[in-house]
C-alpha positions as a printed NumPy array, in Angstrom:
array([[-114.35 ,  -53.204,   12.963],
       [-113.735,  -55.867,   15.731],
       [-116.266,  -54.593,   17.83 ],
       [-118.732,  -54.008,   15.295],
       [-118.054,  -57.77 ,   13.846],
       [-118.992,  -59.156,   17.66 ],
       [-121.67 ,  -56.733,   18.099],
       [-123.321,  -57.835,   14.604],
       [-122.497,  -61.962,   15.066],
       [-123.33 ,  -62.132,   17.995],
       [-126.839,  -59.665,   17.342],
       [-127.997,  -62.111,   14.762],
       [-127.498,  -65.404,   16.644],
       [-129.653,  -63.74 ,   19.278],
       [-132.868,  -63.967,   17.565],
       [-133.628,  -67.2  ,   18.014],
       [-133.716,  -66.699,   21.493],
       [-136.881,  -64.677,   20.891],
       [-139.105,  -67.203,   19.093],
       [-141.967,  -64.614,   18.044],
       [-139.144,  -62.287,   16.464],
       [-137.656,  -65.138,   14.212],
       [-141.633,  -66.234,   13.508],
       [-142.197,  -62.843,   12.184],
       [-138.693,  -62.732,   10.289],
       [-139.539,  -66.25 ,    8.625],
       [-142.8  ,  -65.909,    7.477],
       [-142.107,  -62.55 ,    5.812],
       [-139.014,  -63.505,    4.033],
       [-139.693,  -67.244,    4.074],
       [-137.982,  -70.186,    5.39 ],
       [-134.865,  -70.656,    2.746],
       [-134.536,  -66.225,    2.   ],
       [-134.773,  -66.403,    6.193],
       [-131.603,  -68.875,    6.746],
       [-129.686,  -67.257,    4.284],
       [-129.884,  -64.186,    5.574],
       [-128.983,  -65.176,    8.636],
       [-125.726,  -66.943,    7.113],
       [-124.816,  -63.946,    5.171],
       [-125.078,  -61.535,    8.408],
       [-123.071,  -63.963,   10.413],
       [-121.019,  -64.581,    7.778],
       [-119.97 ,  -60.528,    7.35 ],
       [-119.878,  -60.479,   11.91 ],
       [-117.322,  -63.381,   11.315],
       [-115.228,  -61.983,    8.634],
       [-115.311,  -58.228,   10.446],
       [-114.333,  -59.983,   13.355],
       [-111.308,  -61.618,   11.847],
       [-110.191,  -59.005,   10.064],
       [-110.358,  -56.448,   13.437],
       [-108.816,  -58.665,   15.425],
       [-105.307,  -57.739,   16.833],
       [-103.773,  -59.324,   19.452],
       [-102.577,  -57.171,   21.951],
       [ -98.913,  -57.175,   24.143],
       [-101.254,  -55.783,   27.526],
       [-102.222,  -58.882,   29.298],
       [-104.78 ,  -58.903,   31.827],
       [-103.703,  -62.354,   33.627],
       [-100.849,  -64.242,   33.316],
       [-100.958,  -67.55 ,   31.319],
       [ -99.573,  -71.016,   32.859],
       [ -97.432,  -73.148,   31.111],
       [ -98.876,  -76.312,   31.297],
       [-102.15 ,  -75.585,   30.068],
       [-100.471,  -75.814,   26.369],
       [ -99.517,  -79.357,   27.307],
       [-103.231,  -80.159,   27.511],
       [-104.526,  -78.09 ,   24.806],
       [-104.892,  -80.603,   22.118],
       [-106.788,  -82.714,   24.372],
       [-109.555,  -80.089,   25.496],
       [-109.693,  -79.007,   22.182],
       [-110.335,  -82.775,   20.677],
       [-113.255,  -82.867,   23.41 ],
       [-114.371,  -79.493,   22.194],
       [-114.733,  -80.954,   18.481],
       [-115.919,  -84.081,   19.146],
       [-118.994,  -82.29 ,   20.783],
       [-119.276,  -79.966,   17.782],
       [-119.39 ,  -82.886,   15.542],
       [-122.183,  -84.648,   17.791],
       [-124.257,  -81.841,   17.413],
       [-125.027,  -82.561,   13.773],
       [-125.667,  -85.995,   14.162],
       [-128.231,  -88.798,   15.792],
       [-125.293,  -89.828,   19.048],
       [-126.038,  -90.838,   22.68 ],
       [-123.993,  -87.777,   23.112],
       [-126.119,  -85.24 ,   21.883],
       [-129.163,  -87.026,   23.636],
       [-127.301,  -87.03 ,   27.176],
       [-126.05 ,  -83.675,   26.927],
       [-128.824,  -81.898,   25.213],
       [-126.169,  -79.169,   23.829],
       [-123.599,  -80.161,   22.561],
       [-123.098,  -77.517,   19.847],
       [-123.118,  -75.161,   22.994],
       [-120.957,  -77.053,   25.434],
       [-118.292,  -77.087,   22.38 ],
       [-117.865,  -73.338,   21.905],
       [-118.187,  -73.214,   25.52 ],
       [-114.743,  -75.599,   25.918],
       [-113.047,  -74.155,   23.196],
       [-113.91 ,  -70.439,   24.486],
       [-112.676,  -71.553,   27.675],
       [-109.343,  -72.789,   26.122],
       [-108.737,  -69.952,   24.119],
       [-109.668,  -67.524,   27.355],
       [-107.041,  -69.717,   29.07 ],
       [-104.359,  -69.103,   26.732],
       [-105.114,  -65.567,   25.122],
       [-104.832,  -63.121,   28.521],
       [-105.362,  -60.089,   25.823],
       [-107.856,  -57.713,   26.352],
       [-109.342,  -58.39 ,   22.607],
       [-109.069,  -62.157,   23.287],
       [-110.481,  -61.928,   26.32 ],
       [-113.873,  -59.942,   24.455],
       [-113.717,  -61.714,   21.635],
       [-114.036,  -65.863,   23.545],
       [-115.592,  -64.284,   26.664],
       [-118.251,  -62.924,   24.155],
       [-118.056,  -66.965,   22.977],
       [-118.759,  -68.18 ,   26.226],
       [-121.055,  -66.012,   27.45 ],
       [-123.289,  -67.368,   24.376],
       [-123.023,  -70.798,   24.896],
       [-123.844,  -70.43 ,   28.584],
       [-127.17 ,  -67.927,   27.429],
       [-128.162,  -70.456,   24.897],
       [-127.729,  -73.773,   27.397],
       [-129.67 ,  -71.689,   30.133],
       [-132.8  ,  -70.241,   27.441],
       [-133.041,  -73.003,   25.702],
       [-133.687,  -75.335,   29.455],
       [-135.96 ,  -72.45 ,   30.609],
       [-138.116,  -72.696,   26.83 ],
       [-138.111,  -76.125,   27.607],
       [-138.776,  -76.906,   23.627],
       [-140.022,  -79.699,   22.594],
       [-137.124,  -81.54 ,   19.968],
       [-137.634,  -83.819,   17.155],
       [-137.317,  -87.34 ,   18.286],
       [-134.726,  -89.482,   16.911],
       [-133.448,  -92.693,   17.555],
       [-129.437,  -92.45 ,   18.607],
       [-126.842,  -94.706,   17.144],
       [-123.353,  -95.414,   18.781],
       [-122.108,  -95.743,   15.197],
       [-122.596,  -91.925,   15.256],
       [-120.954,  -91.534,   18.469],
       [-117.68 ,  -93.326,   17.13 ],
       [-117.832,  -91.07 ,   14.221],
       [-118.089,  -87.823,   16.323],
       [-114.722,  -89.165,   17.566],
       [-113.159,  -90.564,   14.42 ],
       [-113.957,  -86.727,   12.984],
       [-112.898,  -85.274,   16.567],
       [-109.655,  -86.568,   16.186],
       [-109.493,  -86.004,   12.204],
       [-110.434,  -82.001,   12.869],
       [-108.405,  -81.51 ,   16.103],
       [-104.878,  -82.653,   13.98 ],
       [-106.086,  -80.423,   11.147],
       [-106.448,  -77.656,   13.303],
       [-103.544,  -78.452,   15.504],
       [-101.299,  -78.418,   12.791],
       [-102.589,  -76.033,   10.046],
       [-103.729,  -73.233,   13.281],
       [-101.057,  -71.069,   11.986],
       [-102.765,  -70.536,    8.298],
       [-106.202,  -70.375,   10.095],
       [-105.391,  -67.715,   12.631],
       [-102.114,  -66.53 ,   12.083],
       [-101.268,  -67.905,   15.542],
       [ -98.789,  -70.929,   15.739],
       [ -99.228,  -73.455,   18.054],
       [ -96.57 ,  -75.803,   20.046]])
């Protein structure tokens, strides 16, 4: 179920990287039956996921120490880019992916502290991702809506940064059955 869970998330967020495919898909079923389809399917490749996943007592690297002591500061960068992707910052107009470069961090955490082999498929699979969708989306070189940034929306990325990063800190254990510190 695991495997099947990455295998059909990670499926659906590829057709976007093949703009004639998702064309075809939206004018057939239409823009709104289109999007939620595509939440539904990611939706089930999240949940299987989830559900599939077992950490396992095999390690493939050993983990260091101190990387724990810095956790809940990559992981606040992480956010903070996550939460810039939605909105009009200097961030997301510097950076260009933000959305991307925030999976990629947290993947890179979460590789970093998870030395499992189902860990290491499940946020290696993240990773690779946000590196494939940094790299097409350069090499498409699509044009994006303009928009004027506001730092207002850059201090708000952070103020929600924060906010998310001490939700998830502390509540980590309900969300993933993993506890942290």
């Amino acid at each position: 179920m695991f495997i099947t869970g990455i295998i059909i998330f990670f499926g659906i967020h590829l057709i976007p990287f093949f703009p004639r495919t998702k064309s075809i898909l939206r004018t057939r079923l239409g823009e709104n039956p289109y999007m939620g389809t595509f939440s539904l399917i990611s939706l089930i490749g999240l949940i299987m996921i989830i559900f599939g996943y077992e950490s396992e007592i095999d390690n493939l690297y050993s983990i260091y120490s101190y990387i724990y002591a810095y956790s809940e500061y990559v992981m606040f960068f992480s956010l903070t880019f996550l939460v810039a992707a939605y909105l009009p910052t200097y961030l997301k107009k510097i950076t260009k992916h933000p959305m991307s470069i925030g999976i990629g961090i947290w993947a890179l955490l979460h590789l970093a502290t998870n030395p499992d082999i189902n860990s290491v498929i499940l946020f290696g699979a993240f990773l690779a991702y946000s590196i494939l969708d940094i790299l097409v989306s350069e090499f498409k070189k699509e044009e994006k809506k303009l928009y004027e940034a506001k730092i207002l929306y850059d201090v708000l990325s952070v103020v929600v940064g924060v906010l998310i990063t001490s939700l998830a800190y502390n509540y980590h254990e309900y969300l993933s059955g993993v506890q942290l510190g």
